[in-house]
């Protein structure tokens, strides 16, 4: 008689209740008669995949039904985390109590649950692969015993061992490695591997964040050696042969004053029908060859990371600041995009070519802006003499491209970028809003044009490619945006599947009103995250059918990737052979580039928060004007005019019974007073924690 193993397993686990049953115990229970071990094992596997049973460290228990999702843990906070479905890319929210002690990078099996918010919600039922063991934290004293309070993975301090005998003090910033895992983050055990210094210093805290993210400014010796060798060899005449010689063109670069890795230069020529825009990019792929030490390291890093006054580069300075930097009055190998545009800024044709260029001058944004504003000193006249005639033509074309971008409906989202002032002691002594001038916007529009042409090149020639894509907002996010706009009494025209232009019109409606910043942030949050993909599905935010990243191969791996593919095709490799050679490569490059970009963004934001908090520690008790940017059940977040953001907790507000509507309004029912998102509010700085990057406020009149 055949045994129904599924039914037997189900009944056994049901009878056991919450007590786990090991595989060995299950086998022992059913090993009688004509027991078929292979069939039994396959039944167990099927039931696991369907979520009918769950395997933990102690054995099996009954699941809650529904197919389990294979996910990767992408980020953790003190009391919750997010995982990403490895098949669909969808993010799932996991409450802390259902994380099973999982760490960033772990591969986990997730059971979806009823969601209480906008994101899908789930529970980690098993950890398939353990990948992450390193974290940063602050040394704390609990009843005379030193412990480490993790920065993100747990709200409880953890016990540790100190195998290297490091001198540790309360308040130190340290890096720890997990040596034994528990089923909760608070049960993990660890050892301290390094002490970075005082957590009262933003530079130290930022270093901890960087190290915990697995980032380092230090390159392996073989990578440095390869970069030095490549850069020291210079450019031979043989390397220049066969390239498009553009050294007679008045090409030049425009960057920040401190930029050393100069990877893009520009030129503009007037034609009978319009313009020829030249975007000349450092030919990094000529030096960083496939499977070299430089290439392997660049792939792993994916992108350069910028925070405060520091950079963690994708490529060593020996290369990025050397032979690949388009320094003035030096011959350089470049990858050029020549775009023919009509008088309306429409692309008539484009051409990509390997070139040799000679930049005339290292332009600086602030200086170019001064020239555009009519402040031309003798010094500036002398510095820009060779390209001065180019500037009015460039300004003319940039204005056309800007109007064209606005006309097609690209939203003009104004984000609050911060400018941090760091002194010689590496302490933040000033915070303000970073403002872009016309020169920055001009270069941005020129680069957008070259990026659009690069995507067309890949699509037109049917090449395997890495595209920069941006999908339309989800229905849930659009619904949330509609609720916010209604709460702000902003009239709008927007369906369930809005065109980008409709979002642009909403931004325009809120301009120069108290709600401008809030609407900007809300529209930005409603957008999907841009990412890299092998399919040209277009860019929703830019309203472009074709878009890729071509213009920054020194600091972005996707740009380097398509340079390599385009170079092979231009060198004569047929498209079919390109597909055979690069198909797997583009999938890996797109996935890795998206992953490293997200890590870089989170790291940069967290580091900058530490520096902002450091600045605010010097202004405790001072009053500031700000805007209420969000309300919660425990208070409201206020962004100051200098871009620092902090929490005004209910405990620090006037007494009363408060209720939050979940989106727009916090009301004190005892007094009838309301606090609405978008309103100006004056606060006093109560405190600032450099280690966490958090700032606390009280009302200015308290």
XYZ file of C-alpha atoms in Angstrom:
702
model
C 0.000 0.000 0.000
C 1.408 3.382 -1.054
C 1.906 5.892 1.718
C 0.662 9.491 1.432
C 3.814 11.180 2.776
C 2.358 14.681 2.463
C -0.579 13.786 4.699
C 1.640 11.929 7.173
C 4.080 14.854 7.441
C 1.237 17.353 7.834
C -0.430 15.350 10.622
C 2.862 14.783 12.442
C 3.757 18.495 12.456
C 0.208 19.510 13.374
C 0.314 17.213 16.377
C 3.714 18.634 17.363
C 2.337 22.208 17.385
C 5.052 24.854 17.702
C 7.701 22.295 18.673
C 9.982 21.655 15.653
C 10.460 18.098 14.369
C 13.819 17.183 12.848
C 14.189 15.438 9.489
C 15.655 12.454 11.291
C 12.603 12.227 13.562
C 10.250 12.400 10.571
C 12.103 9.589 8.823
C 12.069 7.502 11.993
C 8.277 8.018 12.352
C 7.455 6.745 8.854
C 10.234 4.208 8.259
C 8.177 1.043 8.215
C 6.792 -1.227 5.556
C 7.679 -0.259 1.984
C 9.246 3.125 2.885
C 10.445 5.037 -0.202
C 13.145 7.434 1.060
C 13.597 9.244 -2.273
C 9.869 9.904 -2.620
C 9.709 11.021 1.025
C 12.604 13.475 0.545
C 11.022 14.880 -2.638
C 7.726 15.375 -0.796
C 9.530 17.328 1.926
C 11.176 19.550 -0.697
C 7.859 20.213 -2.470
C 6.117 21.096 0.785
C 8.954 23.501 1.671
C 8.732 25.271 -1.683
C 4.973 25.646 -1.377
C 5.295 27.092 2.117
C 3.339 24.193 3.632
C 6.200 23.429 6.006
C 9.060 25.598 7.237
C 12.555 24.373 8.057
C 14.320 26.170 10.889
C 17.524 25.450 12.778
C 15.703 23.091 15.176
C 13.642 21.272 12.544
C 10.319 21.524 10.689
C 7.083 23.269 11.633
C 3.852 23.872 9.714
C 3.838 26.854 7.351
C 1.001 29.232 6.621
C 0.504 28.260 3.000
C 1.341 30.250 -0.105
C 4.437 29.731 -2.209
C 7.636 30.980 -0.578
C 9.579 33.753 -2.302
C 13.354 33.569 -2.670
C 14.665 37.000 -1.634
C 17.808 38.896 -0.811
C 18.045 41.114 2.270
C 18.832 44.576 0.891
C 18.743 46.830 3.972
C 18.021 46.771 7.670
C 16.948 49.348 10.215
C 16.711 49.084 13.971
C 13.301 47.426 13.997
C 12.529 46.405 10.409
C 14.107 45.562 7.083
C 13.520 45.121 3.368
C 14.169 42.141 1.125
C 14.070 41.988 -2.653
C 12.518 39.135 -4.631
C 15.412 37.725 -6.675
C 13.066 36.808 -9.536
C 10.902 39.931 -9.823
C 12.962 42.627 -8.092
C 9.955 43.558 -5.918
C 10.801 44.834 -2.442
C 9.060 43.330 0.589
C 8.842 44.945 4.038
C 9.757 42.662 6.958
C 8.969 43.648 10.581
C 11.963 43.147 12.872
C 10.369 40.278 14.786
C 9.941 38.355 11.525
C 13.499 38.802 10.198
C 14.829 35.646 11.894
C 18.117 37.452 12.514
C 18.809 37.794 8.779
C 21.587 40.170 7.721
C 22.158 42.290 4.588
C 23.142 40.122 1.635
C 21.522 36.967 3.038
C 19.392 34.865 0.698
C 16.147 34.058 2.520
C 12.832 32.358 1.914
C 9.911 34.681 2.617
C 6.273 33.982 3.303
C 4.048 36.907 2.267
C 1.637 38.223 4.897
C -1.241 40.689 4.927
C 0.294 44.117 4.436
C -0.381 47.025 6.783
C 1.180 49.647 4.509
C 1.991 50.498 0.901
C 4.705 47.848 0.478
C 4.126 44.075 0.380
C 4.858 42.575 3.784
C 6.374 39.241 4.652
C 8.097 36.966 7.138
C 11.481 35.291 6.794
C 10.895 31.575 7.336
C 14.413 30.332 6.588
C 17.888 31.588 5.746
C 19.332 29.790 2.741
C 22.678 31.579 2.432
C 24.486 33.669 5.033
C 26.447 36.451 3.363
C 26.933 39.376 5.736
C 28.750 39.390 9.052
C 30.315 42.867 9.411
C 28.644 45.860 11.059
C 29.466 49.152 12.763
C 28.330 50.291 16.170
C 29.000 52.351 19.267
C 30.613 50.972 22.410
C 28.195 51.438 25.326
C 28.387 50.690 29.036
C 25.532 48.583 30.432
C 25.781 48.114 34.210
C 29.570 48.222 34.101
C 29.961 45.925 31.089
C 30.998 47.172 27.667
C 28.757 46.124 24.770
C 28.338 47.254 21.170
C 25.153 48.998 20.058
C 24.763 48.275 16.319
C 24.038 51.268 14.103
C 21.266 49.559 12.151
C 20.750 45.848 12.703
C 19.407 45.895 16.259
C 18.000 48.213 18.896
C 19.676 46.106 21.601
C 23.365 46.170 22.528
C 25.270 42.948 21.807
C 27.874 41.097 23.813
C 31.275 40.851 22.172
C 34.737 39.419 22.585
C 37.901 41.429 21.977
C 40.404 38.912 20.545
C 42.926 41.557 19.469
C 43.017 43.260 22.843
C 41.928 46.618 21.432
C 41.651 49.515 23.865
C 37.936 50.260 23.964
C 36.061 53.032 25.745
C 32.430 53.999 26.072
C 31.504 56.186 23.100
C 34.019 54.634 20.700
C 33.008 53.750 17.142
C 33.897 50.149 16.327
C 33.626 47.539 13.595
C 32.461 44.057 14.583
C 32.109 40.683 12.875
C 29.394 38.208 13.817
C 30.851 34.936 15.070
C 27.636 33.137 16.005
C 24.109 33.798 14.881
C 20.928 33.585 16.859
C 17.347 33.543 15.614
C 17.030 37.220 16.600
C 19.481 40.023 15.915
C 19.793 40.582 19.665
C 21.022 36.971 20.043
C 23.932 37.355 17.612
C 27.415 37.165 19.099
C 30.378 39.057 17.699
C 33.991 40.091 18.039
C 35.481 43.572 17.642
C 37.931 43.802 14.745
C 38.764 47.532 14.781
C 38.206 50.719 16.784
C 37.900 53.876 14.698
C 37.826 56.574 17.387
C 35.214 58.738 19.066
C 31.620 58.517 17.844
C 31.316 62.243 18.597
C 33.217 62.953 15.367
C 31.359 62.796 12.057
C 34.490 61.741 10.149
C 34.817 58.695 12.426
C 31.120 57.783 12.179
C 31.196 58.143 8.395
C 34.209 55.841 8.250
C 32.228 53.272 10.226
C 29.295 53.515 7.807
C 31.648 53.136 4.857
C 33.432 50.111 6.325
C 30.171 48.412 7.326
C 28.967 48.803 3.723
C 32.075 46.972 2.534
C 33.526 50.073 0.861
C 37.152 51.149 0.990
C 39.270 53.859 -0.625
C 42.206 51.426 -0.576
C 42.850 49.346 -3.702
C 44.602 45.951 -3.841
C 48.314 46.169 -4.683
C 47.899 44.460 -8.072
C 45.236 46.999 -9.085
C 47.451 49.939 -8.112
C 50.415 48.401 -9.946
C 48.361 47.911 -13.099
C 47.014 51.484 -12.956
C 50.509 52.917 -12.509
C 51.896 50.884 -15.375
C 49.072 51.843 -17.747
C 49.256 55.526 -16.840
C 53.059 55.783 -16.952
C 53.221 54.388 -20.486
C 51.578 57.548 -21.829
C 50.061 57.708 -25.316
C 52.061 56.349 -28.230
C 51.751 57.567 -31.801
C 50.550 54.098 -32.708
C 47.594 54.486 -30.320
C 46.641 57.772 -32.005
C 46.716 56.256 -35.500
C 43.308 55.552 -37.000
C 41.512 57.766 -34.514
C 39.461 60.820 -35.405
C 41.877 63.704 -34.816
C 39.983 66.558 -33.125
C 42.961 68.411 -31.665
C 42.226 71.440 -33.822
C 38.724 71.849 -32.339
C 38.352 74.324 -29.406
C 37.399 71.550 -26.988
C 37.444 72.195 -23.236
C 36.143 70.878 -19.925
C 33.870 72.402 -17.263
C 33.854 70.936 -13.742
C 33.995 71.878 -10.097
C 37.128 73.741 -9.009
C 38.463 70.728 -7.063
C 37.741 68.073 -9.719
C 40.772 65.954 -10.579
C 39.201 63.055 -12.504
C 38.051 65.053 -15.543
C 36.220 62.635 -17.824
C 34.118 64.795 -20.166
C 34.857 67.680 -22.535
C 32.607 69.613 -24.918
C 32.576 71.523 -28.178
C 29.816 73.237 -30.175
C 29.861 74.279 -33.836
C 27.217 76.274 -35.673
C 25.934 74.787 -38.934
C 23.581 75.921 -41.651
C 20.743 73.849 -40.148
C 21.584 74.125 -36.472
C 24.484 72.826 -34.396
C 27.012 70.029 -33.993
C 27.431 69.165 -30.339
C 30.612 67.326 -29.458
C 30.750 65.372 -26.204
C 34.203 63.886 -25.731
C 34.574 61.275 -23.006
C 37.793 59.825 -21.629
C 38.436 56.501 -23.387
C 38.629 54.500 -20.170
C 37.823 51.187 -21.897
C 41.070 51.525 -23.860
C 42.979 51.165 -20.584
C 40.640 49.016 -18.471
C 40.500 45.775 -20.431
C 38.168 42.800 -19.796
C 39.096 40.500 -16.912
C 42.083 42.624 -15.916
C 42.725 43.418 -12.248
C 41.442 46.968 -12.893
C 38.276 45.689 -14.537
C 37.496 43.123 -11.850
C 37.887 45.762 -9.131
C 35.786 48.318 -11.042
C 33.016 45.732 -11.525
C 32.914 44.971 -7.797
C 32.842 48.672 -6.828
C 30.350 49.606 -9.554
C 30.482 53.321 -8.851
C 32.447 56.009 -7.063
C 30.996 57.094 -3.718
C 31.027 60.761 -2.703
C 30.333 62.094 0.780
C 31.297 65.312 2.577
C 34.830 66.088 1.356
C 35.752 62.482 0.571
C 35.537 60.143 -2.400
C 35.821 56.375 -2.620
C 36.744 56.014 -6.300
C 35.806 53.223 -8.682
C 39.238 53.432 -10.313
C 42.579 54.307 -8.682
C 43.684 57.937 -8.811
C 46.814 56.808 -10.671
C 44.510 56.146 -13.628
C 41.469 58.406 -13.133
C 43.549 61.482 -12.300
C 46.300 60.522 -14.725
C 46.140 59.239 -18.293
C 42.305 59.089 -18.235
C 41.850 62.669 -17.023
C 41.265 65.183 -19.830
C 43.828 67.646 -18.514
C 44.328 70.909 -20.434
C 47.031 71.188 -23.093
C 47.663 67.430 -23.100
C 46.803 64.920 -25.830
C 44.213 62.447 -24.620
C 42.415 59.441 -26.097
C 38.650 59.971 -26.087
C 35.383 58.379 -27.142
C 33.485 61.106 -28.994
C 29.791 61.562 -29.682
C 29.103 64.099 -32.439
C 25.411 64.982 -32.588
C 23.836 67.043 -35.352
C 20.908 69.062 -33.997
C 18.450 71.339 -35.751
C 17.540 74.820 -34.496
C 14.863 73.293 -32.261
C 17.339 70.970 -30.527
C 16.038 67.847 -32.284
C 18.587 65.126 -33.094
C 19.118 64.850 -36.850
C 22.021 62.385 -36.760
C 24.795 61.158 -34.498
C 28.238 59.642 -34.868
C 30.426 57.819 -32.364
C 34.158 57.596 -32.941
C 37.375 56.881 -31.096
C 39.257 60.171 -31.116
C 42.295 62.042 -29.924
C 41.632 65.467 -28.374
C 43.495 68.293 -26.657
C 41.469 70.271 -24.121
C 42.172 74.007 -24.266
C 41.371 74.872 -20.668
C 40.079 73.391 -17.414
C 36.839 75.329 -17.052
C 35.221 75.864 -13.657
C 31.436 76.120 -13.179
C 31.559 79.249 -11.029
C 33.825 81.028 -13.530
C 31.650 80.097 -16.514
C 28.583 81.315 -14.610
C 30.344 84.632 -13.958
C 31.101 84.981 -17.671
C 27.471 84.193 -18.579
C 26.370 86.823 -16.042
C 28.658 89.395 -17.635
C 31.365 89.465 -14.951
C 34.410 88.979 -17.180
C 37.599 89.989 -15.411
C 40.937 90.316 -17.147
C 42.014 87.085 -15.465
C 38.992 85.185 -16.845
C 39.471 86.729 -20.304
C 43.039 85.469 -20.394
C 42.207 82.009 -19.031
C 39.325 81.367 -21.468
C 40.777 83.232 -24.473
C 40.956 80.122 -26.673
C 37.291 79.196 -26.116
C 35.620 82.530 -25.371
C 33.884 82.558 -28.770
C 32.407 79.118 -28.001
C 30.596 80.192 -24.840
C 27.730 82.280 -26.358
C 27.068 79.464 -28.839
C 27.008 76.882 -26.049
C 24.650 79.023 -23.992
C 22.373 79.406 -27.022
C 22.215 75.631 -27.615
C 21.769 74.878 -23.906
C 18.755 77.200 -23.701
C 17.203 75.414 -26.696
C 17.775 71.971 -25.153
C 16.359 73.115 -21.814
C 13.180 74.445 -23.451
C 12.829 71.219 -25.419
C 13.153 69.130 -22.251
C 10.485 71.194 -20.482
C 8.207 71.106 -23.544
C 8.205 67.317 -23.673
C 7.028 67.274 -20.048
C 10.095 66.311 -18.022
C 9.299 67.326 -14.410
C 11.532 70.064 -12.995
C 11.987 68.438 -9.609
C 13.967 70.588 -7.192
C 15.648 68.422 -4.576
C 17.345 69.814 -1.473
C 21.009 69.076 -2.110
C 23.293 69.967 0.759
C 26.603 71.767 0.650
C 28.777 70.798 3.626
C 31.659 73.000 4.735
C 34.446 70.922 6.284
C 37.420 72.620 7.963
C 41.069 71.514 8.061
C 40.333 69.434 11.178
C 37.709 67.498 9.200
C 34.864 68.980 11.234
C 31.623 70.223 9.662
C 31.419 73.960 10.326
C 28.665 74.902 7.874
C 25.625 73.472 6.100
C 23.685 75.121 3.311
C 21.629 74.390 0.248
C 23.646 73.606 -2.871
C 22.493 75.688 -5.808
C 23.249 74.941 -9.436
C 24.020 77.675 -11.909
C 23.356 77.785 -15.630
C 26.735 76.196 -16.445
C 25.878 73.054 -14.440
C 22.502 72.749 -16.176
C 24.130 73.330 -19.574
C 26.609 70.483 -19.099
C 23.806 68.265 -17.817
C 21.730 68.869 -20.965
C 24.745 68.228 -23.198
C 25.424 64.933 -21.402
C 21.740 63.937 -21.663
C 21.968 64.362 -25.431
C 25.054 62.140 -25.689
C 23.433 59.536 -23.412
C 20.310 59.478 -25.574
C 22.434 58.965 -28.693
C 24.354 56.131 -27.013
C 21.102 54.297 -26.252
C 19.973 54.774 -29.855
C 23.314 53.386 -31.030
C 22.807 50.245 -28.971
C 19.211 49.780 -30.089
C 19.740 50.682 -33.760
C 22.605 48.191 -34.077
C 20.875 45.484 -32.001
C 23.788 45.267 -29.585
C 23.724 43.746 -26.105
C 23.604 46.860 -23.960
C 23.201 48.358 -20.485
C 20.387 50.916 -20.557
C 19.375 53.410 -17.895
C 15.665 52.805 -17.412
C 12.918 54.369 -15.341
C 9.488 52.769 -15.076
C 6.211 54.652 -14.471
C 5.035 55.046 -10.841
C 3.033 52.225 -9.295
C -0.723 52.613 -8.850
C -0.283 52.621 -5.046
C 2.205 55.505 -5.138
C 0.009 57.541 -7.479
C -2.931 57.021 -5.141
C -0.816 58.279 -2.235
C 0.240 61.338 -4.251
C -3.401 62.117 -5.054
C -4.324 61.981 -1.369
C -1.510 64.361 -0.481
C -2.451 66.825 -3.222
C -6.067 66.743 -2.074
C -4.915 67.408 1.483
C -2.951 70.430 0.244
C -5.980 71.687 -1.726
C -3.989 71.534 -4.971
C -6.118 71.021 -8.061
C -4.698 68.452 -10.441
C -5.465 66.481 -13.574
C -4.127 62.969 -13.178
C -5.488 59.562 -14.045
C -4.434 56.193 -12.654
C -1.656 56.020 -15.248
C -0.468 59.645 -15.422
C 1.743 61.033 -18.140
C 4.999 62.565 -16.978
C 3.789 65.949 -18.220
C 0.894 65.864 -15.740
C 3.368 65.537 -12.876
C 5.331 68.454 -14.334
C 2.148 70.554 -14.347
C 1.499 69.706 -10.685
C 5.004 70.895 -9.797
C 4.377 74.107 -11.697
C 1.098 74.686 -9.805
C 2.877 74.487 -6.457
C 5.759 76.734 -7.452
C 6.362 79.732 -5.173
C 3.828 78.455 -2.622
C 4.330 77.072 0.898
C 3.647 73.608 -0.526
C 6.415 73.738 -3.166
C 9.001 71.727 -1.233
C 6.421 69.193 -0.042
C 5.002 68.613 -3.524
C 8.521 68.283 -4.921
C 9.326 65.616 -2.341
C 5.996 63.863 -2.843
C 6.372 63.692 -6.630
C 9.934 62.449 -6.186
C 8.803 59.726 -3.748
C 6.031 58.665 -6.110
C 8.585 57.895 -8.807
C 10.002 54.418 -9.308
C 13.726 54.006 -8.760
C 15.787 54.350 -11.918
C 17.965 51.316 -12.566
C 20.086 49.585 -15.172
C 18.611 47.019 -17.521
C 19.410 45.119 -20.685
C 16.096 46.111 -22.299
C 15.472 49.645 -23.697
C 12.155 50.287 -21.960
C 12.754 54.041 -21.798
C 13.058 56.659 -19.092
C 9.760 57.901 -17.618
C 11.231 60.849 -15.704
C 13.190 62.242 -18.652
C 10.403 61.402 -21.129
C 12.877 59.633 -23.402
C 12.385 56.387 -25.288
C 16.141 55.823 -25.433
C 18.547 56.462 -22.610
C 21.828 55.025 -21.320
C 24.776 56.211 -19.256
C 27.758 56.927 -21.530
C 29.428 60.047 -20.126
C 31.167 58.960 -16.874
C 33.214 55.776 -17.348
C 35.741 56.874 -14.707
C 33.122 56.746 -11.958
C 30.321 54.456 -13.250
C 30.712 50.868 -14.428
C 27.646 50.846 -16.747
C 29.258 53.626 -18.796
C 32.484 51.634 -19.023
C 30.449 48.565 -20.026
C 28.798 50.161 -23.046
C 32.053 51.856 -24.080
C 33.549 48.373 -24.326
C 30.681 47.027 -26.432
C 30.481 50.067 -28.700
C 34.265 49.971 -29.187
C 34.160 46.339 -30.279
C 31.396 47.101 -32.788
C 33.195 50.165 -34.160
C 36.366 48.090 -34.500
C 34.498 45.797 -36.886
C 32.999 43.087 -34.708
C 29.614 42.087 -36.230
C 26.542 42.608 -34.046
C 25.959 38.850 -33.909
C 29.455 38.290 -32.527
C 28.914 41.134 -30.050
C 25.796 39.397 -28.804
C 27.682 36.130 -28.411
C 30.543 37.797 -26.550
C 28.707 40.311 -24.356
C 25.213 38.871 -23.683
C 26.045 37.429 -20.252
C 28.261 40.393 -19.449
C 25.509 43.021 -19.824
C 23.149 41.130 -17.506
C 25.847 40.918 -14.837
C 26.886 44.559 -15.342
C 23.289 45.846 -15.132
C 22.511 43.916 -11.945
C 25.774 44.789 -10.221
C 25.573 48.456 -11.220
C 22.034 48.792 -9.845
C 23.054 47.115 -6.593
C 26.187 49.217 -6.044
C 24.361 52.436 -6.929
C 21.811 51.759 -4.181
C 24.582 51.032 -1.665
C 26.361 54.254 -2.656
C 23.195 56.355 -2.271
C 22.421 54.940 1.173
C 26.028 55.372 2.300
C 26.292 58.951 1.058
C 23.025 59.938 2.741
C 23.933 58.311 6.063
C 27.408 59.895 6.112
C 26.067 63.353 5.282
C 23.529 63.029 8.117
C 26.404 62.479 10.568
C 28.141 65.646 9.359
C 24.916 67.653 9.589
C 24.360 66.421 13.140
C 27.954 67.364 13.979
C 27.295 70.897 12.753
C 24.083 71.133 14.778
C 25.860 70.071 18.002
C 27.449 73.510 17.928
C 24.044 75.191 17.769
C 22.118 73.604 20.637
C 19.550 76.057 21.964
C 19.508 78.188 18.824
C 16.306 78.891 16.876
C 15.702 78.176 13.178
C 12.963 78.450 10.584
C 11.897 75.266 8.814
C 9.144 73.428 6.978
C 7.078 70.508 8.270
C 7.947 67.758 5.773
C 6.090 64.821 7.343
C 3.889 63.942 10.298
C 3.740 60.690 12.269
C 2.044 59.231 15.322
C 5.081 60.234 17.401
C 5.667 63.764 16.117
C 6.736 65.614 13.009
C 9.885 65.990 10.936
C 11.034 69.484 10.090
C 13.578 70.470 7.462
C 15.461 73.664 8.202
C 16.287 76.162 5.490
C 19.905 74.951 5.669
C 18.677 71.398 4.660
C 19.246 69.844 8.116
C 16.268 67.745 9.165
C 15.172 66.804 12.660
C 12.349 65.356 14.734
C 9.986 67.326 16.928
C 8.728 64.515 19.167
C 5.287 64.610 20.795
C 7.036 64.505 24.174
C 8.501 67.917 23.357
C 5.259 69.480 22.100
C 2.487 71.185 24.091
C 0.514 68.767 26.250
C -2.615 67.232 24.807
C -4.128 64.308 22.963
C -2.671 64.076 19.453
C -3.877 62.232 16.385
C -2.169 61.925 13.002
C -4.134 61.398 9.810
C -1.226 59.357 8.436
C -0.244 61.826 5.765
C -0.958 65.527 6.082
C -1.998 66.600 9.533
C -1.145 66.222 13.202
C -3.852 67.582 15.503
C -3.864 68.349 19.189
C -7.481 67.588 20.129
C -6.993 69.075 23.577
C -6.267 72.533 22.158
C -7.623 72.219 18.606
C -4.259 73.246 17.153
C -3.264 71.627 13.858
C 0.171 71.104 12.299
C 0.104 70.534 8.550
C 2.720 69.311 6.123
C 4.116 72.268 4.176
C 3.661 74.836 6.947
C 6.549 76.971 8.135
C 7.499 76.291 11.732
C 10.082 77.799 14.068
C 12.054 75.421 16.256
C 14.843 75.383 18.799
C 17.609 72.773 18.610
C 17.259 70.409 21.585
C 20.055 67.983 20.749
C 22.011 66.234 18.003
C 23.526 62.748 17.905
C 26.496 62.518 15.552
C 26.624 58.720 15.663
C 23.013 58.251 14.497
C 22.890 61.437 12.407
C 19.682 62.485 14.185
C 18.648 65.945 15.368
C 15.920 66.750 17.904
C 13.850 69.937 18.104
C 11.430 71.651 20.459
C 9.062 74.469 19.471
C 10.864 77.821 19.598
C 8.303 79.274 22.011
C 8.739 76.534 24.632
